[in-house]
mmCIF file of C-alpha atoms in Angstrom:
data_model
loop_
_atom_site.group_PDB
_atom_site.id
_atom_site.type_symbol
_atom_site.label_atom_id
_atom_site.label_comp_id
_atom_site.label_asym_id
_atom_site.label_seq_id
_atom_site.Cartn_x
_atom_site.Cartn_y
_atom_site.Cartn_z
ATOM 1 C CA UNK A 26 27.204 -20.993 44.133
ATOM 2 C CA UNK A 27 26.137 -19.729 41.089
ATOM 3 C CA UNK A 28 21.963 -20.545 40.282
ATOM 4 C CA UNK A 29 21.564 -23.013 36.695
ATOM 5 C CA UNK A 30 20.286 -21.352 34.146
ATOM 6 C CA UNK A 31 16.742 -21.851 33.207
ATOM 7 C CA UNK A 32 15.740 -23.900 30.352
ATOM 8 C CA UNK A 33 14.602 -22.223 27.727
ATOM 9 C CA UNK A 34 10.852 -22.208 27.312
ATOM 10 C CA UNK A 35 9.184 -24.102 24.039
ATOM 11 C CA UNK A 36 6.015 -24.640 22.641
ATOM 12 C CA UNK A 37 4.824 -27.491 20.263
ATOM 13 C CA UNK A 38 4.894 -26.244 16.315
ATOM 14 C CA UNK A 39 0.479 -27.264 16.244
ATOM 15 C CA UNK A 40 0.284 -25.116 19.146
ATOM 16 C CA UNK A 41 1.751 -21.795 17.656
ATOM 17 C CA UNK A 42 0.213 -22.401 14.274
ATOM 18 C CA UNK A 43 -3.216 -22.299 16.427
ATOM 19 C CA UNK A 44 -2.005 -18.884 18.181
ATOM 20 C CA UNK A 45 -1.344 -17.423 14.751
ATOM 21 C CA UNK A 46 -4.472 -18.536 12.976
ATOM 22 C CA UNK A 47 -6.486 -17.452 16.549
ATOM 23 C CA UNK A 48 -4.628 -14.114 15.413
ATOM 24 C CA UNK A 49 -4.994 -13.710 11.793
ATOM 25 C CA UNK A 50 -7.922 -15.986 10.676
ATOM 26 C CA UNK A 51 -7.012 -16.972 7.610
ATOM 27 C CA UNK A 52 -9.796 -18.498 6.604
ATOM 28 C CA UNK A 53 -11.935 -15.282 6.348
ATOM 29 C CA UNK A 54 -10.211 -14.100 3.202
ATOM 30 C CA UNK A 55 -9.571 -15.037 -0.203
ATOM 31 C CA UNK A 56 -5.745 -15.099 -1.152
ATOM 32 C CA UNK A 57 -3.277 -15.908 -3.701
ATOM 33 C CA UNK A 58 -1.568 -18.568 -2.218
ATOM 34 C CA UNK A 59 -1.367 -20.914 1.154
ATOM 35 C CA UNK A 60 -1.524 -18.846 4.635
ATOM 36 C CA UNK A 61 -0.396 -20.733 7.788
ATOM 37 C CA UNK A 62 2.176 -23.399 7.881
ATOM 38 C CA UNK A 63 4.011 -23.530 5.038
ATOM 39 C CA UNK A 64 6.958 -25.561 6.102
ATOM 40 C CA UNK A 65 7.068 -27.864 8.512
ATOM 41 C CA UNK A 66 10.155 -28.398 10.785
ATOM 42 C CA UNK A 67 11.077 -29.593 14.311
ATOM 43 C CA UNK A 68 8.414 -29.817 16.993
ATOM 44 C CA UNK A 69 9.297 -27.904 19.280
ATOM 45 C CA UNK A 70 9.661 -23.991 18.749
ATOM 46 C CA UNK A 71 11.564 -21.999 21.203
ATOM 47 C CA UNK A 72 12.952 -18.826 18.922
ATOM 48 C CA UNK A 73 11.214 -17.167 16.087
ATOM 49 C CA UNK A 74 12.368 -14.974 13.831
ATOM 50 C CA UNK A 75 10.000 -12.970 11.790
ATOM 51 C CA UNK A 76 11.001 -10.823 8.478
ATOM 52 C CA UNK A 77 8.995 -9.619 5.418
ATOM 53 C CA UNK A 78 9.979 -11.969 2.670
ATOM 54 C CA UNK A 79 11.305 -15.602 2.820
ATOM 55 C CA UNK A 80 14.150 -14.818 1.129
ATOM 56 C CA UNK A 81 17.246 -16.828 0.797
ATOM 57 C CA UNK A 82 19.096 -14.129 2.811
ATOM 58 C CA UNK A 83 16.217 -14.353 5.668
ATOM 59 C CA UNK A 84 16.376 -17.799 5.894
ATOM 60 C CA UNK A 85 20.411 -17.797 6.295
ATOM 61 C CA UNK A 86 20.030 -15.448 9.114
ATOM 62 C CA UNK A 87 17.390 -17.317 11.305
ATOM 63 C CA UNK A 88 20.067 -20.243 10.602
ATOM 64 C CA UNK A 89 22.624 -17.858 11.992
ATOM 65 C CA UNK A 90 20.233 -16.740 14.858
ATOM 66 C CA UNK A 91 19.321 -20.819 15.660
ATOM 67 C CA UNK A 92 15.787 -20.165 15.276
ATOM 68 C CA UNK A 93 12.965 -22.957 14.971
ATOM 69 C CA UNK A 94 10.490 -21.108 13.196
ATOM 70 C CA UNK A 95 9.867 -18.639 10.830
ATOM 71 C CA UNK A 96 7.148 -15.707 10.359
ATOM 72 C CA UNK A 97 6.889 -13.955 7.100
ATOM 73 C CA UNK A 98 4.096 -12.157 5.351
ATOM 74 C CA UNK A 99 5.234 -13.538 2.017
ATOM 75 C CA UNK A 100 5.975 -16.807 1.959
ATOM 76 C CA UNK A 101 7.330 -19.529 -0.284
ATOM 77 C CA UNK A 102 4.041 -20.336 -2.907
ATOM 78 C CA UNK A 103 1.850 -18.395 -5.023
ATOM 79 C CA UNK A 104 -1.157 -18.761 -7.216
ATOM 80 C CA UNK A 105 0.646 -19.668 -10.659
ATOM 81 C CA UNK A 106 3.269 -21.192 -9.684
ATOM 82 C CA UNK A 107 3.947 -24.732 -11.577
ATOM 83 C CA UNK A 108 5.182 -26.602 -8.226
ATOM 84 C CA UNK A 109 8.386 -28.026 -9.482
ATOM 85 C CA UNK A 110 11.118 -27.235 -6.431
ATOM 86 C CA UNK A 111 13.567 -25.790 -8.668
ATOM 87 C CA UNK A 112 15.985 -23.036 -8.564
ATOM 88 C CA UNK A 113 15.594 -20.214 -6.067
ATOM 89 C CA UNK A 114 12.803 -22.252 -4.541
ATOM 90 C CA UNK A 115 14.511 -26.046 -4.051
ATOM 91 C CA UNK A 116 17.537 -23.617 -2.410
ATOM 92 C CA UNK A 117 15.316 -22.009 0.041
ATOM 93 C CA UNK A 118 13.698 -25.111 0.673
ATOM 94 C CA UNK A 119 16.593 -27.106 0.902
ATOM 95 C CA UNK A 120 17.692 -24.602 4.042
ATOM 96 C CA UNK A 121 14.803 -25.218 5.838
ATOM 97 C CA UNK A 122 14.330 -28.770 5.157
ATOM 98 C CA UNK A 123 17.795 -28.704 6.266
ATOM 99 C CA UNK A 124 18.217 -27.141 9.333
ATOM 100 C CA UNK A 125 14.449 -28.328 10.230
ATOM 101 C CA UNK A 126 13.003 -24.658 10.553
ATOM 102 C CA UNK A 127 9.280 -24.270 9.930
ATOM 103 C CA UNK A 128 7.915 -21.845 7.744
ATOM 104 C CA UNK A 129 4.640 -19.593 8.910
ATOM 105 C CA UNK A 130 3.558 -17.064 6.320
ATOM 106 C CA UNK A 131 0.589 -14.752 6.397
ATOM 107 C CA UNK A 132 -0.179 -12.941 3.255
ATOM 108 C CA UNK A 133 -3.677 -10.980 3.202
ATOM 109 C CA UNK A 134 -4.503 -11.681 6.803
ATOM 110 C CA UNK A 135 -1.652 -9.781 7.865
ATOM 111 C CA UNK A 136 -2.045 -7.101 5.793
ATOM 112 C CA UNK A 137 -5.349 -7.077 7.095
ATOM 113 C CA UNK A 138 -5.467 -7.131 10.660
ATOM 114 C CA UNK A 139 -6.563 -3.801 12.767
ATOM 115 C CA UNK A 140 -4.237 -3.791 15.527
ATOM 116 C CA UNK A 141 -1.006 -5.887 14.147
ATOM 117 C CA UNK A 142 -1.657 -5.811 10.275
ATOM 118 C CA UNK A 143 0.805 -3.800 7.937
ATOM 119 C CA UNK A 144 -1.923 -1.287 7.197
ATOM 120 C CA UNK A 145 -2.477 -0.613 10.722
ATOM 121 C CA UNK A 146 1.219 -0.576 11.941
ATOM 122 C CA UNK A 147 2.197 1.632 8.920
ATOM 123 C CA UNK A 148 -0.756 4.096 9.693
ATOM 124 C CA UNK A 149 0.091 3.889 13.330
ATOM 125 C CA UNK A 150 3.310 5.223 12.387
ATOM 126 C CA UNK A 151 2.005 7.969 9.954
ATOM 127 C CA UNK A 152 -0.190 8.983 12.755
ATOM 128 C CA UNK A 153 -3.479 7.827 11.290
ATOM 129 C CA UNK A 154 -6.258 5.842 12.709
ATOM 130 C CA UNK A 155 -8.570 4.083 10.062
ATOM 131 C CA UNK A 156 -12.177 5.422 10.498
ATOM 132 C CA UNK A 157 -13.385 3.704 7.333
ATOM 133 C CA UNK A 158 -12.514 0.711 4.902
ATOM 134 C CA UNK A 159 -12.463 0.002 0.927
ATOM 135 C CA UNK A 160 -11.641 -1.848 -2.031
ATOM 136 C CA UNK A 161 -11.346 -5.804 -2.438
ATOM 137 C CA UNK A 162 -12.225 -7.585 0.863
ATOM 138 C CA UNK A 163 -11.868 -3.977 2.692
ATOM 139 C CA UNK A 164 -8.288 -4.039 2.903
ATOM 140 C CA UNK A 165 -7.537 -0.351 2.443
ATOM 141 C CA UNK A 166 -7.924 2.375 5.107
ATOM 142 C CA UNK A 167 -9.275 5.769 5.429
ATOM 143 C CA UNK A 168 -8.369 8.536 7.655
ATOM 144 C CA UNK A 169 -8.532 11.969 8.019
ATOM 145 C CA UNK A 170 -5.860 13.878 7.367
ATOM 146 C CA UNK A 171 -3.703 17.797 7.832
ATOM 147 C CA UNK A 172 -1.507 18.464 5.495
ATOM 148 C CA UNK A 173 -1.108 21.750 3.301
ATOM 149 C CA UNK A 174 -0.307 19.599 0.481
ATOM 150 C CA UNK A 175 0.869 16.377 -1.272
ATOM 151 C CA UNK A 176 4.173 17.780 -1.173
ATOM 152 C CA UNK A 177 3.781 17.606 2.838
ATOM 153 C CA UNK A 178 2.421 14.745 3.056
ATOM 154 C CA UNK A 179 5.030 13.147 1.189
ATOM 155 C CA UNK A 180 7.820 14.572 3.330
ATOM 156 C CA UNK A 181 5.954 13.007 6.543
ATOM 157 C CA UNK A 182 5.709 9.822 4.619
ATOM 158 C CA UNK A 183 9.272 9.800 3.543
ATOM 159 C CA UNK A 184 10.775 10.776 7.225
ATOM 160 C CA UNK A 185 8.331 7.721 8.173
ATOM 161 C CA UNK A 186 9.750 4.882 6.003
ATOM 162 C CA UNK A 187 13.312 6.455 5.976
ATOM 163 C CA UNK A 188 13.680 6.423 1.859
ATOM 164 C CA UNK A 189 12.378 8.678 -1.262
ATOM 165 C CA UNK A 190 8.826 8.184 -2.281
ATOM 166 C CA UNK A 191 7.092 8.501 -5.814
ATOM 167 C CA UNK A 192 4.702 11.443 -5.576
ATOM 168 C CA UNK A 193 2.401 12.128 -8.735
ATOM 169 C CA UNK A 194 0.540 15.600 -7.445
ATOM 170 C CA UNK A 195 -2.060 16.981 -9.172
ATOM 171 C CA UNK A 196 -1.651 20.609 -7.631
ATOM 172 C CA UNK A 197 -5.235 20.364 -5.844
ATOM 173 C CA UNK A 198 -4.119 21.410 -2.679
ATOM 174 C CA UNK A 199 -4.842 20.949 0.893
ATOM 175 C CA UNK A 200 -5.116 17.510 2.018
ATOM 176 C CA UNK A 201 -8.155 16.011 4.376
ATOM 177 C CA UNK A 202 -8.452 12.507 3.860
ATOM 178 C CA UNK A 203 -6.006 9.962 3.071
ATOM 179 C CA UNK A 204 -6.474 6.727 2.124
ATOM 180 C CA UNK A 205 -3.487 3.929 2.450
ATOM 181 C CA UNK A 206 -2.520 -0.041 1.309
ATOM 182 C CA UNK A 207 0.523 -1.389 2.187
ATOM 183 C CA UNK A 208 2.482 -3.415 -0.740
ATOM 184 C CA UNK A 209 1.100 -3.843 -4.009
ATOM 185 C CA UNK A 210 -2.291 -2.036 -3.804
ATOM 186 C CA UNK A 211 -1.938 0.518 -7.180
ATOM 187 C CA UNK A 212 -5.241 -1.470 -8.497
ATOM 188 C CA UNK A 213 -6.815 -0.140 -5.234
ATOM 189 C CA UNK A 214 -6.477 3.562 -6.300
ATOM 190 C CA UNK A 215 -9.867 3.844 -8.316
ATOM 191 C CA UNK A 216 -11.537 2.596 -5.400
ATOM 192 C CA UNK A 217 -9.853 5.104 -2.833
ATOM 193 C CA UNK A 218 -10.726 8.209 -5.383
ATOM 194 C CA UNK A 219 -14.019 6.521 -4.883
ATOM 195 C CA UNK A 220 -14.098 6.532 -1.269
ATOM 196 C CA UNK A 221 -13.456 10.399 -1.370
ATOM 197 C CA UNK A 222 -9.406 10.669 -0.502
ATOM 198 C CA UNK A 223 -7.414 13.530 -1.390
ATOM 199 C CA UNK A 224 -4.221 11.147 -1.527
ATOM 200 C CA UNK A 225 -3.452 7.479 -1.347
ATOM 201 C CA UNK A 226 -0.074 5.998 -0.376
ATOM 202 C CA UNK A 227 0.557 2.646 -1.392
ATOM 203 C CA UNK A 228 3.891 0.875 -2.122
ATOM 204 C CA UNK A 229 4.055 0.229 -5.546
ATOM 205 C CA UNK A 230 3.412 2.643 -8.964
ATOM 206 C CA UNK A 231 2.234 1.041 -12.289
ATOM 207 C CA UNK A 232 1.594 3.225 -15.354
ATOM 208 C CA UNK A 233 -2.276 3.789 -14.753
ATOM 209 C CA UNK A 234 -2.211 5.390 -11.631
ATOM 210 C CA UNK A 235 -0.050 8.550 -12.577
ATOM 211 C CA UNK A 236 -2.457 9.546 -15.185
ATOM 212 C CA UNK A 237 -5.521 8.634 -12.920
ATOM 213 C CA UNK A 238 -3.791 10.946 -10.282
ATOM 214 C CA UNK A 239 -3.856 13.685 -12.683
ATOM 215 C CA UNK A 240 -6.682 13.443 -14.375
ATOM 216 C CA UNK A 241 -8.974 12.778 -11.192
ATOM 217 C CA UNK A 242 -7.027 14.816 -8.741
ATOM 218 C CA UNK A 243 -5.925 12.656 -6.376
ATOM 219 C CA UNK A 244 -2.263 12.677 -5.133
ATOM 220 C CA UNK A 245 -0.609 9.163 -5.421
ATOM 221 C CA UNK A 246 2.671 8.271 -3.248
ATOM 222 C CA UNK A 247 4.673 5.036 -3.543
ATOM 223 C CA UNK A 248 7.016 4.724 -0.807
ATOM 224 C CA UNK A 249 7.967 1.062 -1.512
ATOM 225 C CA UNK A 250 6.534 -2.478 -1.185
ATOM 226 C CA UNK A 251 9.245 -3.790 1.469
ATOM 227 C CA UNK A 252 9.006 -0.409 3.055
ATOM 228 C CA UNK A 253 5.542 -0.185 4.007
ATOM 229 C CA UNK A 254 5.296 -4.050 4.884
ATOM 230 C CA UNK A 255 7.901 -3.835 7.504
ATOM 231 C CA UNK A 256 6.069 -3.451 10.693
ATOM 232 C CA UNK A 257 3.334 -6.274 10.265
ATOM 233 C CA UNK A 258 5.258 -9.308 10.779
ATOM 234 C CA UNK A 259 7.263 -8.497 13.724
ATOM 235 C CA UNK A 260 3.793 -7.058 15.047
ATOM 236 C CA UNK A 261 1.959 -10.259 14.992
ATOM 237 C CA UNK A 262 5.018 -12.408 15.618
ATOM 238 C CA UNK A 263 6.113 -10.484 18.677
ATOM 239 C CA UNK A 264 2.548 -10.421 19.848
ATOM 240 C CA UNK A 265 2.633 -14.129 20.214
ATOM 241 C CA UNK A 266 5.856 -15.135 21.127
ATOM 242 C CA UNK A 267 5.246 -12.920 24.098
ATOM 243 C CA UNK A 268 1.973 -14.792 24.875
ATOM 244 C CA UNK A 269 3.527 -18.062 25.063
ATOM 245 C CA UNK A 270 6.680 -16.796 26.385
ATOM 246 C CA UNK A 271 9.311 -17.547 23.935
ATOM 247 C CA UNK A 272 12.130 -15.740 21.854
ATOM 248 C CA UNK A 273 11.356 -13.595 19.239
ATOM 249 C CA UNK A 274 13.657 -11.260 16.369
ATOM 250 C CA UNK A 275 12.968 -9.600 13.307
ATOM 251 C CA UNK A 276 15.346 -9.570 11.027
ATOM 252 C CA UNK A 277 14.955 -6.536 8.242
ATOM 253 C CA UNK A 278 16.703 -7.594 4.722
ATOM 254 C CA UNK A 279 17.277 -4.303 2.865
ATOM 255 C CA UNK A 280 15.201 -4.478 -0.118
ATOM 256 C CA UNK A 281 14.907 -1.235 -2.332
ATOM 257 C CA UNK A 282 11.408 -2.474 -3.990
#
């Protein structure tokens, strides 16, 4: 006689929200818009799904999946934003209000954290190990480095992240120390030349940095804001569905910015 299957383990929604702010602590920084629960849906959570953005798309698949929650490092509301639940937002809302998923999203915190942050996880991957700290509530990372040039580095980068980079080199050589910032952390370049790298990857390019990269001699590599914030969210969101013993997926929407 065949054995009933178990019932599947849930927590209550207050009690996960604890785990991830235990995890992240929000509180400690300074961000552009709300960190934590951003949505609230049924009580119970049994499956998460975690993905970068909460996109339409991302939302449709945890439907799909029959999750309960959501984890995302950029969530639904920003600084600037004029609160009327309109357009892209009232249809994303209107999914989860409608299917009764909650919505967790961790912006700085998660970029920040030194074991399941994006900066961590991507220089995990890259083979670096953050030895020192910079820029605007420390978020960027310094390592050392071996590579005969920015043109190597960005090869390693590129294999890494699995798409073409943006590489402004300077010609200066051989490089030592690299400093990194997942996302959109081109305003953090002064303050990396500052800190003494000979390169800084970063996701995003505006039209300051080439010419600082030139003119100061510091390589500069974009490799993508999606790309180098992959790894953060299913981190942390792994991390503590496994704690409390319940189902966790990520769910990676293509995104080529």
């Amino acid at each position: 006689m065949s054995q009933p299957s178990p019932e599947p383990i849930t927590v209550e929604r207050g009690l996960l929200l604890r785990r991830f702010d235990e995890l992240l602590s929000p509180e400690r920084f300074k961000d552009y818009g709300p960190n934590g629960l951003q949505v609230e849906g049924r009580a119970q959570v049994g499956h998460v799904v975690s993905g970068v953005t909460a996109s339409r798309a991302l939302i449709e698949a945890a439907i799909d999946l029959r999750a309960d929650a959501l984890f995302v490092h950029h969530g639904l509301f920003w600084r600037g934003h004029d609160g009327r639940v309109t357009g892209w937002l009232r249809q994303r809302l209107g999914l989860l209000l409608a299917h009764d998923i909650s919505l967790f999203a961790y912006h700085l915190p998660l970029d920040a954290h030194p074991v399941f942050g994006n900066n961590a996880q991507l220089g995990a991957r890259l083979g670096w190990a953050a030895d020192a700290w910079f820029g605007e509530q420390s978020l960027g990372c310094l390592a050392p480095a071996a590579f005969e040039d920015a043109e190597a580095l960005a090869r390693h980068v590129e294999r890494t992240v699995a798409r073409p980079v943006t590489l402004v080199d300077p010609g200066r050589g051989a490089i030592r120390r690299v400093a990194w910032c997942t996302g959109g952390a081109q305003g953090y370049f002064e303050a990396a030349i500052a800190a003494g790298a000979d390169a800084f990857v970063t996701g995003e390019i505006s039209e300051p940095q080439a010419h600082y990269a030139r003119e100061l001699g510091v390589a500069y590599i974009a490799c993508g804001h999606h790309a180098s914030e992959r790894y953060g969210a299913p981190a942390a969101a792994g991390h503590v569905a496994e704690a409390l013993g319940l189902r966790h997926t990520f769910v990676d929407i293509p995104n080529p910015g």
